[in-house]
GROMACS .gro file of C-alpha atoms in nm:
model
  468
    1MET     CA    1   0.000   0.000   0.000
    2ILE     CA    2   0.113   0.356  -0.074
    3THR     CA    3   0.056   0.631   0.184
    4ASN     CA    4   0.119   1.005   0.212
    5GLU     CA    5   0.123   1.200   0.536
    6LYS     CA    6   0.027   1.521   0.353
    7VAL     CA    7  -0.338   1.416   0.336
    8ARG     CA    8  -0.362   1.357   0.711
    9GLY     CA    9  -0.668   1.526   0.859
   10LYS     CA   10  -0.827   1.598   0.520
   11ARG     CA   11  -1.168   1.468   0.421
   12PHE     CA   12  -1.221   1.268   0.102
   13ALA     CA   13  -1.537   1.126  -0.049
   14VAL     CA   14  -1.488   0.802  -0.244
   15LEU     CA   15  -1.755   0.702  -0.496
   16GLY     CA   16  -1.737   0.343  -0.625
   17LEU     CA   17  -1.618   0.066  -0.395
   18GLY     CA   18  -1.483  -0.196  -0.629
   19ARG     CA   19  -1.116  -0.294  -0.656
   20THR     CA   20  -1.001   0.063  -0.720
   21GLY     CA   21  -1.228   0.231  -0.469
   22MET     CA   22  -1.142  -0.006  -0.184
   23ALA     CA   23  -0.769   0.036  -0.241
   24THR     CA   24  -0.819   0.413  -0.243
   25CYS     CA   25  -1.008   0.405   0.086
   26ASP     CA   26  -0.742   0.188   0.248
   27ALA     CA   27  -0.456   0.412   0.133
   28LEU     CA   28  -0.627   0.733   0.243
   29ILE     CA   29  -0.723   0.594   0.583
   30ALA     CA   30  -0.371   0.459   0.637
   31SER     CA   31  -0.245   0.809   0.556
   32GLY     CA   32  -0.463   0.960   0.828
   33ALA     CA   33  -0.738   1.104   0.609
   34GLU     CA   34  -1.111   1.093   0.683
   35VAL     CA   35  -1.296   0.889   0.419
   36LEU     CA   36  -1.665   0.894   0.333
   37ALA     CA   37  -1.744   0.591   0.118
   38TRP     CA   38  -2.042   0.526  -0.110
   39ASP     CA   39  -2.153   0.289  -0.385
   40GLU     CA   40  -2.488   0.226  -0.552
   41SER     CA   41  -2.442  -0.151  -0.512
   42ILE     CA   42  -2.598  -0.302  -0.199
   43LEU     CA   43  -2.335  -0.577  -0.198
   44ALA     CA   44  -2.050  -0.326  -0.223
   45LEU     CA   45  -2.194  -0.125   0.066
   46ALA     CA   46  -2.229  -0.438   0.278
   47ASN     CA   47  -1.866  -0.525   0.209
   48ALA     CA   48  -1.758  -0.172   0.301
   49ARG     CA   49  -1.942  -0.190   0.632
   50LYS     CA   50  -1.778  -0.523   0.710
   51ARG     CA   51  -1.445  -0.347   0.667
   52ASN     CA   52  -1.559  -0.072   0.906
   53LEU     CA   53  -1.554   0.201   0.643
   54SER     CA   54  -1.760   0.511   0.708
   55VAL     CA   55  -2.047   0.458   0.463
   56VAL     CA   56  -2.226   0.784   0.387
   57ASP     CA   57  -2.503   0.844   0.132
   58LEU     CA   58  -2.337   1.092  -0.104
   59PHE     CA   59  -2.665   1.143  -0.291
   60GLN     CA   60  -2.743   1.364   0.007
   61GLY     CA   61  -2.545   1.662  -0.113
   62HIS     CA   62  -2.478   1.806   0.232
   63ASN     CA   63  -2.260   1.503   0.308
   64LEU     CA   64  -2.004   1.640   0.064
   65GLU     CA   65  -1.949   1.951   0.275
   66GLY     CA   66  -1.591   1.996   0.386
   67CYS     CA   67  -1.453   1.739   0.141
   68ASN     CA   68  -1.114   1.811  -0.006
   69ARG     CA   69  -1.188   1.596  -0.312
   70LEU     CA   70  -1.431   1.346  -0.457
   71ILE     CA   71  -1.243   1.036  -0.577
   72ILE     CA   72  -1.434   0.831  -0.833
   73SER     CA   73  -1.381   0.492  -0.997
   74PRO     CA   74  -1.299   0.476  -1.372
   75GLY     CA   75  -1.644   0.369  -1.491
   76ILE     CA   76  -1.823   0.670  -1.339
   77PRO     CA   77  -1.873   0.955  -1.591
   78HIS     CA   78  -1.774   1.303  -1.478
   79LEU     CA   79  -1.864   1.505  -1.791
   80TYR     CA   80  -1.981   1.298  -2.089
   81PRO     CA   81  -2.228   1.178  -2.187
   82ASN     CA   82  -2.366   1.321  -1.858
   83PRO     CA   83  -2.201   1.360  -1.519
   84HIS     CA   84  -2.306   1.125  -1.246
   85PRO     CA   85  -2.547   1.307  -1.007
   86ILE     CA   86  -2.299   1.293  -0.718
   87VAL     CA   87  -2.021   1.423  -0.942
   88LYS     CA   88  -2.250   1.703  -1.059
   89GLU     CA   89  -2.326   1.794  -0.699
   90ALA     CA   90  -1.954   1.803  -0.614
   91ILE     CA   91  -1.882   2.026  -0.913
   92ASN     CA   92  -2.161   2.264  -0.811
   93ARG     CA   93  -2.014   2.280  -0.461
   94GLY     CA   94  -1.667   2.364  -0.592
   95ILE     CA   95  -1.518   2.029  -0.495
   96ALA     CA   96  -1.244   1.888  -0.720
   97VAL     CA   97  -1.308   1.548  -0.878
   98ASP     CA   98  -1.007   1.316  -0.901
   99ASN     CA   99  -0.918   0.946  -0.926
  100ASP     CA  100  -0.666   0.702  -0.784
  101ILE     CA  101  -0.415   0.771  -1.062
  102GLY     CA  102  -0.402   1.139  -0.966
  103LEU     CA  103  -0.360   1.045  -0.599
  104PHE     CA  104  -0.087   0.796  -0.690
  105PHE     CA  105   0.133   1.052  -0.863
  106GLU     CA  106   0.066   1.300  -0.582
  107PHE     CA  107   0.169   1.039  -0.325
  108VAL     CA  108   0.484   0.941  -0.518
  109GLU     CA  109   0.604   1.299  -0.542
  110GLY     CA  110   0.491   1.410  -0.200
  111GLU     CA  111   0.616   1.134   0.026
  112HIS     CA  112   0.952   1.031  -0.118
  113LYS     CA  113   1.264   1.202  -0.238
  114GLU     CA  114   1.299   1.181  -0.612
  115GLN     CA  115   1.617   0.971  -0.604
  116SER     CA  116   1.452   0.702  -0.390
  117SER     CA  117   1.122   0.681  -0.578
  118PRO     CA  118   1.065   0.398  -0.824
  119MET     CA  119   1.059   0.482  -1.193
  120VAL     CA  120   0.708   0.486  -1.338
  121ILE     CA  121   0.652   0.343  -1.686
  122ALA     CA  122   0.302   0.426  -1.812
  123ILE     CA  123   0.133   0.269  -2.114
  124THR     CA  124  -0.179   0.378  -2.299
  125GLY     CA  125  -0.348   0.314  -2.635
  126THR     CA  126  -0.674   0.167  -2.760
  127ASN     CA  127  -0.536  -0.186  -2.797
  128GLY     CA  128  -0.237  -0.374  -2.659
  129LYS     CA  129  -0.195  -0.189  -2.328
  130SER     CA  130  -0.223  -0.495  -2.105
  131THR     CA  131   0.008  -0.712  -2.316
  132THR     CA  132   0.275  -0.442  -2.334
  133THR     CA  133   0.247  -0.373  -1.961
  134ALA     CA  134   0.279  -0.741  -1.870
  135LEU     CA  135   0.566  -0.793  -2.115
  136ILE     CA  136   0.769  -0.500  -1.979
  137ASN     CA  137   0.714  -0.620  -1.622
  138GLN     CA  138   0.825  -0.974  -1.714
  139ILE     CA  139   1.143  -0.845  -1.876
  140LEU     CA  140   1.226  -0.632  -1.572
  141THR     CA  141   1.158  -0.905  -1.316
  142HIS     CA  142   1.348  -1.167  -1.517
  143ALA     CA  143   1.642  -0.927  -1.521
  144GLY     CA  144   1.635  -0.922  -1.140
  145HIS     CA  145   1.458  -0.590  -1.079
  146LYS     CA  146   1.179  -0.526  -0.830
  147SER     CA  147   0.882  -0.432  -1.045
  148GLU     CA  148   0.503  -0.445  -1.019
  149VAL     CA  149   0.216  -0.384  -1.261
  150ALA     CA  150  -0.082  -0.175  -1.159
  151GLY     CA  151  -0.358   0.052  -1.282
  152ASN     CA  152  -0.595  -0.090  -1.539
  153ILE     CA  153  -0.435  -0.433  -1.496
  154GLY     CA  154  -0.331  -0.623  -1.186
  155CYS     CA  155  -0.347  -0.446  -0.853
  156ALA     CA  156  -0.512  -0.106  -0.804
  157VAL     CA  157  -0.221   0.136  -0.804
  158LEU     CA  158  -0.263   0.256  -0.445
  159GLY     CA  159  -0.260  -0.105  -0.325
  160ILE     CA  160   0.084  -0.200  -0.459
  161SER     CA  161   0.391  -0.265  -0.244
  162PRO     CA  162   0.540   0.031  -0.054
  163LEU     CA  163   0.741   0.254  -0.286
  164GLU     CA  164   1.069   0.193  -0.104
  165GLU     CA  165   1.044  -0.177  -0.197
  166LEU     CA  166   1.018  -0.114  -0.571
  167GLU     CA  167   1.250  -0.006  -0.852
  168PHE     CA  168   0.985   0.013  -1.123
  169ILE     CA  169   0.608   0.051  -1.146
  170VAL     CA  170   0.459  -0.048  -1.482
  171LEU     CA  171   0.128   0.130  -1.508
  172GLU     CA  172  -0.147   0.058  -1.761
  173VAL     CA  173  -0.368   0.365  -1.790
  174SER     CA  174  -0.694   0.393  -1.978
  175SER     CA  175  -0.845   0.706  -2.127
  176TYR     CA  176  -1.098   0.706  -1.842
  177GLN     CA  177  -0.815   0.728  -1.591
  178LEU     CA  178  -0.606   0.975  -1.789
  179GLU     CA  179  -0.878   1.229  -1.857
  180LEU     CA  180  -0.956   1.282  -1.489
  181ALA     CA  181  -0.628   1.238  -1.298
  182SER     CA  182  -0.517   1.564  -1.133
  183LYS     CA  183  -0.151   1.471  -1.177
  184ILE     CA  184   0.019   1.247  -1.436
  185ASN     CA  185   0.397   1.240  -1.431
  186PRO     CA  186   0.572   0.919  -1.544
  187GLN     CA  187   0.937   0.908  -1.643
  188LEU     CA  188   0.865   0.682  -1.941
  189ALA     CA  189   0.542   0.702  -2.143
  190ILE     CA  190   0.414   0.478  -2.423
  191PHE     CA  191   0.131   0.548  -2.670
  192LEU     CA  192   0.057   0.240  -2.881
  193ASN     CA  193  -0.231   0.324  -3.114
  194LEU     CA  194  -0.568   0.489  -3.146
  195SER     CA  195  -0.898   0.370  -3.292
  196PRO     CA  196  -1.257   0.479  -3.213
  197ASP     CA  197  -1.360   0.360  -2.867
  198HIS     CA  198  -1.550   0.502  -2.569
  199LEU     CA  199  -1.649   0.801  -2.783
  200SER     CA  200  -1.963   0.893  -2.588
  201ARG     CA  201  -1.756   0.905  -2.269
  202HIS     CA  202  -1.509   1.154  -2.420
  203GLY     CA  203  -1.739   1.369  -2.628
  204GLY     CA  204  -1.599   1.230  -2.954
  205LEU     CA  205  -1.273   1.101  -3.102
  206GLY     CA  206  -1.093   1.431  -3.038
  207GLY     CA  207  -1.167   1.415  -2.667
  208TYR     CA  208  -1.059   1.051  -2.658
  209PHE     CA  209  -0.725   1.135  -2.822
  210LEU     CA  210  -0.676   1.439  -2.599
  211ALA     CA  211  -0.715   1.219  -2.291
  212LYS     CA  212  -0.436   0.992  -2.420
  213THR     CA  213  -0.199   1.284  -2.480
  214ARG     CA  214  -0.208   1.383  -2.112
  215LEU     CA  215   0.039   1.100  -2.049
  216PHE     CA  216   0.314   1.307  -2.215
  217GLN     CA  217   0.268   1.640  -2.037
  218GLY     CA  218   0.448   1.573  -1.707
  219SER     CA  219   0.770   1.747  -1.609
  220LYS     CA  220   0.954   1.421  -1.528
  221LEU     CA  221   0.912   1.268  -1.872
  222GLU     CA  222   1.248   1.154  -2.010
  223LYS     CA  223   1.151   0.889  -2.267
  224ALA     CA  224   0.851   0.871  -2.502
  225ILE     CA  225   0.759   0.577  -2.727
  226ILE     CA  226   0.481   0.652  -2.974
  227GLY     CA  227   0.303   0.431  -3.227
  228VAL     CA  228   0.260   0.621  -3.551
  229ASP     CA  229   0.035   0.396  -3.758
  230GLU     CA  230  -0.248   0.649  -3.722
  231LYS     CA  231  -0.243   1.022  -3.793
  232GLU     CA  232  -0.300   1.097  -3.422
  233GLY     CA  233   0.019   0.916  -3.323
  234GLN     CA  234   0.213   1.093  -3.598
  235PHE     CA  235   0.080   1.427  -3.476
  236LEU     CA  236   0.165   1.348  -3.114
  237ALA     CA  237   0.521   1.240  -3.198
  238ASN     CA  238   0.589   1.544  -3.415
  239THR     CA  239   0.445   1.782  -3.158
  240LEU     CA  240   0.643   1.627  -2.873
  241GLN     CA  241   0.964   1.639  -3.075
  242THR     CA  242   0.917   2.012  -3.132
  243ARG     CA  243   0.787   2.118  -2.794
  244ARG     CA  244   0.989   1.882  -2.571
  245PRO     CA  245   1.326   1.837  -2.743
  246GLU     CA  246   1.479   1.725  -2.412
  247VAL     CA  247   1.261   1.412  -2.418
  248SER     CA  248   1.410   1.109  -2.597
  249LEU     CA  249   1.156   0.999  -2.858
  250THR     CA  250   1.120   0.667  -3.043
  251ARG     CA  251   0.852   0.605  -3.305
  252ILE     CA  252   0.721   0.253  -3.366
  253THR     CA  253   0.515   0.122  -3.657
  254ASN     CA  254   0.383  -0.198  -3.806
  255GLY     CA  255   0.510  -0.077  -4.140
  256ASP     CA  256   0.185   0.095  -4.232
  257ASN     CA  257   0.354   0.432  -4.198
  258PHE     CA  258   0.696   0.468  -4.360
  259LEU     CA  259   0.952   0.608  -4.119
  260SER     CA  260   1.221   0.839  -4.247
  261THR     CA  261   1.349   0.951  -3.909
  262ASP     CA  262   1.621   0.825  -3.680
  263ASP     CA  263   1.540   0.633  -3.361
  264SER     CA  264   1.246   0.438  -3.499
  265PHE     CA  265   1.135   0.076  -3.502
  266ILE     CA  266   0.945  -0.113  -3.770
  267ALA     CA  267   0.764  -0.425  -3.648
  268ASP     CA  268   0.674  -0.645  -3.945
  269ASP     CA  269   0.705  -1.005  -4.063
  270ASN     CA  270   0.791  -1.119  -3.708
  271ILE     CA  271   1.110  -0.910  -3.718
  272LEU     CA  272   1.189  -0.587  -3.534
  273SER     CA  273   1.393  -0.350  -3.752
  274GLU     CA  274   1.564  -0.043  -3.611
  275VAL     CA  275   1.613   0.266  -3.823
  276ILE     CA  276   1.976   0.363  -3.771
  277ASP     CA  277   1.968   0.647  -4.020
  278ILE     CA  278   1.733   0.757  -4.294
  279SER     CA  279   1.863   0.499  -4.541
  280CYS     CA  280   1.961   0.205  -4.321
  281LYS     CA  281   1.769  -0.043  -4.109
  282GLU     CA  282   1.927  -0.296  -3.876
  283ARG     CA  283   1.724  -0.617  -3.852
  284LEU     CA  284   1.706  -0.741  -3.495
  285GLN     CA  285   1.640  -1.096  -3.384
  286LYS     CA  286   1.315  -1.259  -3.497
  287VAL     CA  287   1.049  -1.265  -3.226
  288HIS     CA  288   0.928  -1.613  -3.129
  289SER     CA  289   0.653  -1.639  -2.870
  290HIS     CA  290   0.322  -1.821  -2.832
  291GLY     CA  291   0.201  -1.513  -2.645
  292LEU     CA  292   0.277  -1.263  -2.921
  293HIS     CA  293   0.063  -1.363  -3.220
  294GLY     CA  294   0.023  -1.115  -3.505
  295ARG     CA  295   0.172  -0.787  -3.621
  296HIS     CA  296  -0.012  -0.590  -3.353
  297ASN     CA  297   0.165  -0.791  -3.082
  298LEU     CA  298   0.494  -0.739  -3.262
  299GLN     CA  299   0.435  -0.367  -3.218
  300ASN     CA  300   0.379  -0.432  -2.847
  301ALA     CA  301   0.710  -0.620  -2.842
  302ALA     CA  302   0.883  -0.326  -3.012
  303ALA     CA  303   0.751  -0.089  -2.746
  304ALA     CA  304   0.869  -0.321  -2.469
  305LEU     CA  305   1.212  -0.362  -2.628
  306VAL     CA  306   1.266   0.014  -2.663
  307ALA     CA  307   1.143   0.080  -2.309
  308CYS     CA  308   1.354  -0.187  -2.143
  309ARG     CA  309   1.664  -0.103  -2.344
  310HIS     CA  310   1.625   0.255  -2.221
  311LEU     CA  311   1.610   0.116  -1.866
  312GLY     CA  312   1.943  -0.060  -1.912
  313ILE     CA  313   1.827  -0.415  -1.988
  314SER     CA  314   2.041  -0.591  -2.246
  315GLU     CA  315   1.887  -0.674  -2.581
  316GLN     CA  316   1.976  -1.040  -2.529
  317ASP     CA  317   1.780  -1.053  -2.202
  318ILE     CA  318   1.485  -0.877  -2.364
  319ILE     CA  319   1.464  -1.119  -2.658
  320SER     CA  320   1.502  -1.410  -2.416
  321SER     CA  321   1.199  -1.285  -2.220
  322PHE     CA  322   0.998  -1.263  -2.542
  323LYS     CA  323   1.047  -1.636  -2.595
  324THR     CA  324   0.903  -1.725  -2.253
  325PHE     CA  325   0.616  -1.477  -2.259
  326LYS     CA  326   0.290  -1.673  -2.246
  327GLY     CA  327   0.058  -1.382  -2.310
  328LEU     CA  328  -0.247  -1.283  -2.110
  329PRO     CA  329  -0.585  -1.454  -2.079
  330HIS     CA  330  -0.845  -1.343  -2.334
  331ARG     CA  331  -0.586  -1.182  -2.563
  332SER     CA  332  -0.509  -1.403  -2.866
  333GLN     CA  333  -0.483  -1.688  -2.616
  334LEU     CA  334  -0.436  -2.038  -2.755
  335ILE     CA  335  -0.668  -2.255  -2.546
  336THR     CA  336  -0.612  -2.595  -2.702
  337GLN     CA  337  -0.597  -2.793  -3.024
  338ILE     CA  338  -0.858  -3.065  -3.085
  339ASN     CA  339  -0.839  -3.286  -3.393
  340GLY     CA  340  -0.608  -3.036  -3.557
  341VAL     CA  341  -0.837  -2.736  -3.489
  342SER     CA  342  -0.691  -2.449  -3.287
  343TYR     CA  343  -0.916  -2.263  -3.041
  344ILE     CA  344  -0.818  -1.898  -2.980
  345ASN     CA  345  -0.972  -1.680  -2.708
  346ASP     CA  346  -0.945  -1.309  -2.795
  347SER     CA  347  -1.245  -1.196  -2.592
  348LYS     CA  348  -1.060  -0.871  -2.515
  349ALA     CA  349  -1.112  -0.770  -2.880
  350THR     CA  350  -1.406  -0.549  -2.784
  351ASN     CA  351  -1.381  -0.306  -3.077
  352PHE     CA  352  -1.350  -0.341  -3.454
  353SER     CA  353  -0.986  -0.239  -3.467
  354SER     CA  354  -0.870  -0.508  -3.224
  355ALA     CA  355  -1.092  -0.771  -3.389
  356ALA     CA  356  -0.948  -0.680  -3.731
  357LYS     CA  357  -0.593  -0.721  -3.599
  358SER     CA  358  -0.686  -1.063  -3.464
  359LEU     CA  359  -0.840  -1.168  -3.796
  360ARG     CA  360  -0.516  -1.076  -3.974
  361SER     CA  361  -0.312  -1.290  -3.732
  362PHE     CA  362  -0.458  -1.635  -3.808
  363SER     CA  363  -0.561  -1.843  -4.109
  364ASN     CA  364  -0.861  -2.062  -4.202
  365ILE     CA  365  -1.075  -1.884  -3.946
  366HIS     CA  366  -1.415  -1.978  -3.815
  367TRP     CA  367  -1.491  -1.641  -3.657
  368LEU     CA  368  -1.714  -1.596  -3.350
  369ALA     CA  369  -1.822  -1.233  -3.310
  370GLY     CA  370  -2.098  -1.023  -3.163
  371GLY     CA  371  -2.203  -0.845  -2.847
  372LEU     CA  372  -2.270  -0.472  -2.824
  373THR     CA  373  -2.114  -0.275  -3.110
  374LYS     CA  374  -1.974   0.072  -3.051
  375GLU     CA  375  -1.974   0.385  -3.267
  376GLU     CA  376  -1.746   0.236  -3.533
  377ASP     CA  377  -1.730   0.195  -3.909
  378PHE     CA  378  -1.731  -0.163  -4.040
  379LYS     CA  379  -1.475  -0.066  -4.305
  380GLU     CA  380  -1.171  -0.202  -4.117
  381LEU     CA  381  -1.345  -0.532  -4.048
  382ARG     CA  382  -1.446  -0.568  -4.412
  383SER     CA  383  -1.085  -0.526  -4.519
  384SER     CA  384  -0.968  -0.799  -4.278
  385LEU     CA  385  -1.185  -1.093  -4.385
  386ILE     CA  386  -0.949  -1.263  -4.630
  387ASN     CA  387  -0.862  -1.539  -4.380
  388VAL     CA  388  -1.223  -1.600  -4.267
  389LYS     CA  389  -1.401  -1.916  -4.387
  390HIS     CA  390  -1.725  -1.847  -4.200
  391GLY     CA  391  -1.861  -1.591  -3.953
  392TYR     CA  392  -2.078  -1.706  -3.662
  393PHE     CA  393  -2.243  -1.400  -3.510
  394PHE     CA  394  -2.416  -1.402  -3.171
  395GLY     CA  395  -2.576  -1.172  -2.920
  396HIS     CA  396  -2.731  -0.827  -2.945
  397SER     CA  397  -2.556  -0.711  -3.264
  398ALA     CA  398  -2.548  -1.044  -3.448
  399LYS     CA  399  -2.781  -0.936  -3.727
  400THR     CA  400  -2.593  -0.610  -3.772
  401PHE     CA  401  -2.268  -0.804  -3.818
  402ALA     CA  402  -2.433  -1.037  -4.068
  403ASN     CA  403  -2.584  -0.751  -4.269
  404GLN     CA  404  -2.262  -0.548  -4.278
  405LEU     CA  405  -2.026  -0.840  -4.346
  406ASP     CA  406  -2.225  -1.037  -4.600
  407THR     CA  407  -1.922  -1.079  -4.830
  408ILE     CA  408  -1.832  -1.391  -4.627
  409PRO     CA  409  -2.048  -1.695  -4.548
  410CYS     CA  410  -2.212  -1.614  -4.216
  411SER     CA  411  -2.492  -1.716  -3.984
  412VAL     CA  412  -2.665  -1.578  -3.674
  413TYR     CA  413  -2.708  -1.742  -3.332
  414PRO     CA  414  -2.867  -1.634  -3.003
  415SER     CA  415  -2.567  -1.723  -2.786
  416LEU     CA  416  -2.193  -1.781  -2.791
  417GLY     CA  417  -2.249  -2.149  -2.710
  418ASP     CA  418  -2.474  -2.197  -3.011
  419ALA     CA  419  -2.224  -2.025  -3.239
  420LEU     CA  420  -1.936  -2.233  -3.104
  421ASN     CA  421  -2.126  -2.559  -3.151
  422ARG     CA  422  -2.187  -2.481  -3.519
  423ALA     CA  423  -1.828  -2.366  -3.575
  424ARG     CA  424  -1.696  -2.683  -3.412
  425SER     CA  425  -1.913  -2.901  -3.640
  426GLU     CA  426  -1.781  -2.729  -3.955
  427ALA     CA  427  -1.411  -2.679  -3.869
  428GLU     CA  428  -1.151  -2.911  -4.022
  429SER     CA  429  -0.794  -2.999  -3.930
  430GLY     CA  430  -0.576  -2.695  -3.988
  431ASP     CA  431  -0.860  -2.449  -3.913
  432THR     CA  432  -0.884  -2.194  -3.633
  433ILE     CA  433  -1.193  -2.123  -3.424
  434LEU     CA  434  -1.141  -1.764  -3.315
  435LEU     CA  435  -1.342  -1.568  -3.058
  436ALA     CA  436  -1.273  -1.205  -3.150
  437PRO     CA  437  -1.610  -1.042  -3.073
  438GLY     CA  438  -1.557  -0.686  -3.198
  439GLY     CA  439  -1.813  -0.570  -2.944
  440ALA     CA  440  -1.862  -0.517  -2.573
  441SER     CA  441  -1.982  -0.810  -2.364
  442PHE     CA  442  -2.252  -0.643  -2.157
  443ASP     CA  443  -2.548  -0.778  -2.353
  444GLN     CA  444  -2.490  -1.130  -2.218
  445PHE     CA  445  -2.188  -1.120  -1.983
  446ARG     CA  446  -2.056  -0.917  -1.691
  447ASP     CA  447  -1.734  -0.831  -1.876
  448PHE     CA  448  -1.499  -0.962  -2.144
  449GLU     CA  449  -1.329  -1.189  -1.889
  450GLN     CA  450  -1.654  -1.371  -1.811
  451ARG     CA  451  -1.723  -1.406  -2.183
  452GLY     CA  452  -1.377  -1.550  -2.245
  453ASP     CA  453  -1.403  -1.782  -1.945
  454HIS     CA  454  -1.737  -1.910  -2.074
  455PHE     CA  455  -1.580  -1.978  -2.413
  456VAL     CA  456  -1.298  -2.175  -2.251
  457GLU     CA  457  -1.540  -2.372  -2.031
  458LEU     CA  458  -1.748  -2.470  -2.334
  459ILE     CA  459  -1.439  -2.590  -2.518
  460MET     CA  460  -1.310  -2.793  -2.225
  461GLU     CA  461  -1.647  -2.951  -2.152
  462LYS     CA  462  -1.676  -3.066  -2.511
  463ASN     CA  463  -1.319  -3.192  -2.508
  464LYS     CA  464  -1.393  -3.406  -2.201
  465MET     CA  465  -1.696  -3.554  -2.378
  466ILE     CA  466  -1.480  -3.641  -2.681
  467GLU     CA  467  -1.218  -3.807  -2.460
  468LYS     CA  468  -1.485  -4.024  -2.295
   0.00000   0.00000   0.00000
């Protein structure tokens, strides 16, 4: 847990008592602050009372009086599409709204001398954040360093080990977290990519991109790694190079955007190539890993390589860690092979861009997709269907998928289980059954993890029946 004596005696209201909110309450209380906790979930409130938290109904506006700040969990809107009523009340009362990421950076800078604080590596982007975060942490720990992951993956950031026990903190940060944090100040920042996602939350694509750029505005920034396969990344890199010349900048690409600048990496054909000068590229070792399927994961590997090389890890140790990286659940995860058919769980592909990347990473695909679509154009999916033998669409947006993607053989099913059963009956040896939904899970599942777990359970149950 991270604490900070500077908040002692101050009053904080904490809205949302899930993993993030509970860790925030614990850290503030351990620091000597007064905490007023609230959640709209009866179960969450019961859990808070069991832990002897001061549960106060924040819908009663007067209970916010005297609060230094209102700390909210990532899923609670503060501006768009509409502020949560408690957030609106706090704003009307002149109370600042913050989150655990803002508190984290405040605690890091306020409680410890700079030379004794761990270095913070922060990663953002629409897709690939978790994989890149986990990969960097694995490289650091395998090299003998004390490192932990936190933020949007792993432990809530205020619940990690005390700062004096760590050398590095590898922080995955979402746009929800970035847009609201009062302070963001990593030493190393990574922007992977951008595609339309969470647009209603940010008031459009511009607001979404602007939230991501906050990662690069801190005074401690010494190294920036920016994916430039979209115009937004190109713009960010060029702007940073001009406005912050003291910051070391590396551009990374999957080859979609030609690089004519020094200090760049091209990730293509399973090989990382470094641009030494405008006319020369040095091909680095080929990346072999069951956890890094596809060009998009090669870009993640490039970001991890550049980051860890900057931190003093040898290239040999980095490449060695690539080979042992198993990947993360629900992200291009090979579940099993049955009768020559590979089963891939990419339930985390909750938008069209990530689903398209997954479709380009495998061959002979029986594609399971559906759920709740977002405000996206089907154009990228249409251009990524060359490896698809059949589409099996399920859930709320199944008919929309079928109507928009009718250039491939496709069929519609009420549930993931029904779609999987049909795909299994039609797949042949050498084929891939791929769950890459391209939509959110909330029509039928709690989250993408539950959807992916259900997919795995269905596969394993059927496999047991076959073995009998």
